[in-house]
Coordinates of C-alpha atoms in Angstrom, one line a residue:
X37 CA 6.7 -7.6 -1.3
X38 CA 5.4 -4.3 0.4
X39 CA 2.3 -3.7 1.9
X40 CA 0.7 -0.2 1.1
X41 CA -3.2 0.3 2.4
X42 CA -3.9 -3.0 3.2
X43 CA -2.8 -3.9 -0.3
X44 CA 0.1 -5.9 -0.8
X45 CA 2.1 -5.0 -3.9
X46 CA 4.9 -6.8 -5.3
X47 CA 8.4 -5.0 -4.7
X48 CA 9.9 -7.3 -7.4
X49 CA 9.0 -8.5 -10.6
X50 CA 9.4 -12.3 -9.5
X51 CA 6.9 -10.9 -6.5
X52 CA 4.1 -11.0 -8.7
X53 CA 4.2 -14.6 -9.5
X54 CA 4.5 -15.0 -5.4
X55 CA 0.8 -12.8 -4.7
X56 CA -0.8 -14.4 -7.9
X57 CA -0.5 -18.0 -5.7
X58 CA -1.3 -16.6 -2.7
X59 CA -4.2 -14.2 -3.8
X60 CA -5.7 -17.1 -6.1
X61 CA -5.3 -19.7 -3.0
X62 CA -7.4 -17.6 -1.2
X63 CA -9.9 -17.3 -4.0
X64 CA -9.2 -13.5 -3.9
X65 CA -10.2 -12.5 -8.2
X66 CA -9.3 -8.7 -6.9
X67 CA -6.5 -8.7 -5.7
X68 CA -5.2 -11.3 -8.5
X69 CA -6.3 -9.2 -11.0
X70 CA -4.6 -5.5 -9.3
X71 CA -1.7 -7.5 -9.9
X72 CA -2.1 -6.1 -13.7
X73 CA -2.1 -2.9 -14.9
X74 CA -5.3 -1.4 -16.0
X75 CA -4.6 -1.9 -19.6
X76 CA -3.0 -5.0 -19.5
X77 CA -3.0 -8.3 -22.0
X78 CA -3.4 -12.0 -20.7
X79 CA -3.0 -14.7 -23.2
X80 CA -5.8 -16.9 -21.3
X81 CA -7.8 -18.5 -21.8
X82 CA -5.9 -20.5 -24.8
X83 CA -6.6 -19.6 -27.8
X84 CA -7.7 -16.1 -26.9
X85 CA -6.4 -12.7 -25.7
X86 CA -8.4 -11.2 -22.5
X87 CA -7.6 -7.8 -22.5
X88 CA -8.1 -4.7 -19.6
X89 CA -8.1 -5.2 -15.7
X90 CA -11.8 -5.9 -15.6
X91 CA -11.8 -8.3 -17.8
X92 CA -8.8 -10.1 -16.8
X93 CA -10.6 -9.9 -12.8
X94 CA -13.6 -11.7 -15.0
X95 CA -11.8 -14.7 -16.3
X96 CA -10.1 -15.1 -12.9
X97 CA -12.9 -15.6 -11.2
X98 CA -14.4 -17.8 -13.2
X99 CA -11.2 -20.0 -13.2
X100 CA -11.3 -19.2 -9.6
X101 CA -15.1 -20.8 -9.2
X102 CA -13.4 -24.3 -9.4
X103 CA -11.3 -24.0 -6.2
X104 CA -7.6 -24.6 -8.6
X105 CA -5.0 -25.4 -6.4
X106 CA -1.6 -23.3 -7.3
X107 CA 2.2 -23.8 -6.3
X108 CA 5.1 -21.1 -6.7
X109 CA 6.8 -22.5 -9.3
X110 CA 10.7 -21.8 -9.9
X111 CA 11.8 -18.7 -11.5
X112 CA 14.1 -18.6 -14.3
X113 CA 16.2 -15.3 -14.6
X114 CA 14.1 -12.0 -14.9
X115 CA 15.8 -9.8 -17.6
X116 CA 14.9 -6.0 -16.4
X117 CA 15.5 -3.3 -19.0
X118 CA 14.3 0.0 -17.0
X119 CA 11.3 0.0 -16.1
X120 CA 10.9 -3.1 -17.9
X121 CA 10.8 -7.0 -16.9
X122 CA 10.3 -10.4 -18.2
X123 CA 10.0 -13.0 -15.9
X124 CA 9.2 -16.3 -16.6
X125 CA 8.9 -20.0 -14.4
X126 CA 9.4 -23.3 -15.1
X127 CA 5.9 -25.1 -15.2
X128 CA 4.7 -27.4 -12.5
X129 CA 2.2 -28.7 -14.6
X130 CA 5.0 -29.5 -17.5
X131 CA 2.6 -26.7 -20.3
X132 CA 6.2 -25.5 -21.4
X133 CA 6.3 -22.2 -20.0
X134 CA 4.6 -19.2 -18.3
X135 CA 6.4 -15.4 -19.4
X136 CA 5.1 -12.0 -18.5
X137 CA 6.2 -8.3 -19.0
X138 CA 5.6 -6.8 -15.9
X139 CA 5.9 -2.2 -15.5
X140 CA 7.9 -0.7 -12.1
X141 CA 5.3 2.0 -11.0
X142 CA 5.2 5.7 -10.1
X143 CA 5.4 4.3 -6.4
X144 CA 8.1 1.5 -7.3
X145 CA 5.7 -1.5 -7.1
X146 CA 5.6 -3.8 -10.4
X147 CA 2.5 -4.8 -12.1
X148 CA 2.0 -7.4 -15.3
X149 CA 1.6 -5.5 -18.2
X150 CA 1.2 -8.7 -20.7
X151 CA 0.9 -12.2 -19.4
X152 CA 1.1 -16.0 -21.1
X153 CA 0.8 -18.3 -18.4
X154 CA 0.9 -21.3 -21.3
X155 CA 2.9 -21.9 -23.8

């Protein structure tokens, strides 16, 4: 993880599950949702498809407003293709399974391009 203007991005793609826990711990719907690219896709809530930064920054907050508790959970093998990655973890919660596709940037940080945190 690498700090840039007070901003922390994630250096990895397996960083990003590592800030959305912290951030969301903190109660911080910002800096959870710059975790995703501008036009990005979140399967959340079930059933639905929330999609664009703004939007995603809406639903976390409201998910937020409850005061959630989350853990890291373990990583299962990223598979990177370029400036590609899907990373995944093995639920906490026993849902099944959380997968995202997250984009390296222009300045080498990653961001979650599409994101199903249930399964």
């Amino acid at each position: 993880m690498t700090t840039t203007d007070d901003v922390q991005k994630a250096g990895t793609p397996v960083d990003i599950a590592k800030l959305f826990v912290q951030f969301a711990n903190a109660g911080d719907a910002d800096a959870v949702a710059a975790l995703y690219e501008e036009g990005a896709v979140m399967a959340f809530p079930p059933g639905s498809l929330t999609v664009g930064r703004q939007a995603i920054r809406e639903v976390i907050s409201q998910m937020l407003a409850a005061a959630p508790s989350f853990t890291v959970e373990e990583s299962l093998p990223t598979v990177i293709s370029g400036d590609l990655a899907m990373t995944s973890t093995k639920p906490s919660d026993g849902t099944g399974g959380r997968t995202q596709v997250a984009r390296r940037q222009s300045d080498g940080s990653w961001l979650r391009v599409l994101d199903r945190p249930e399964l």
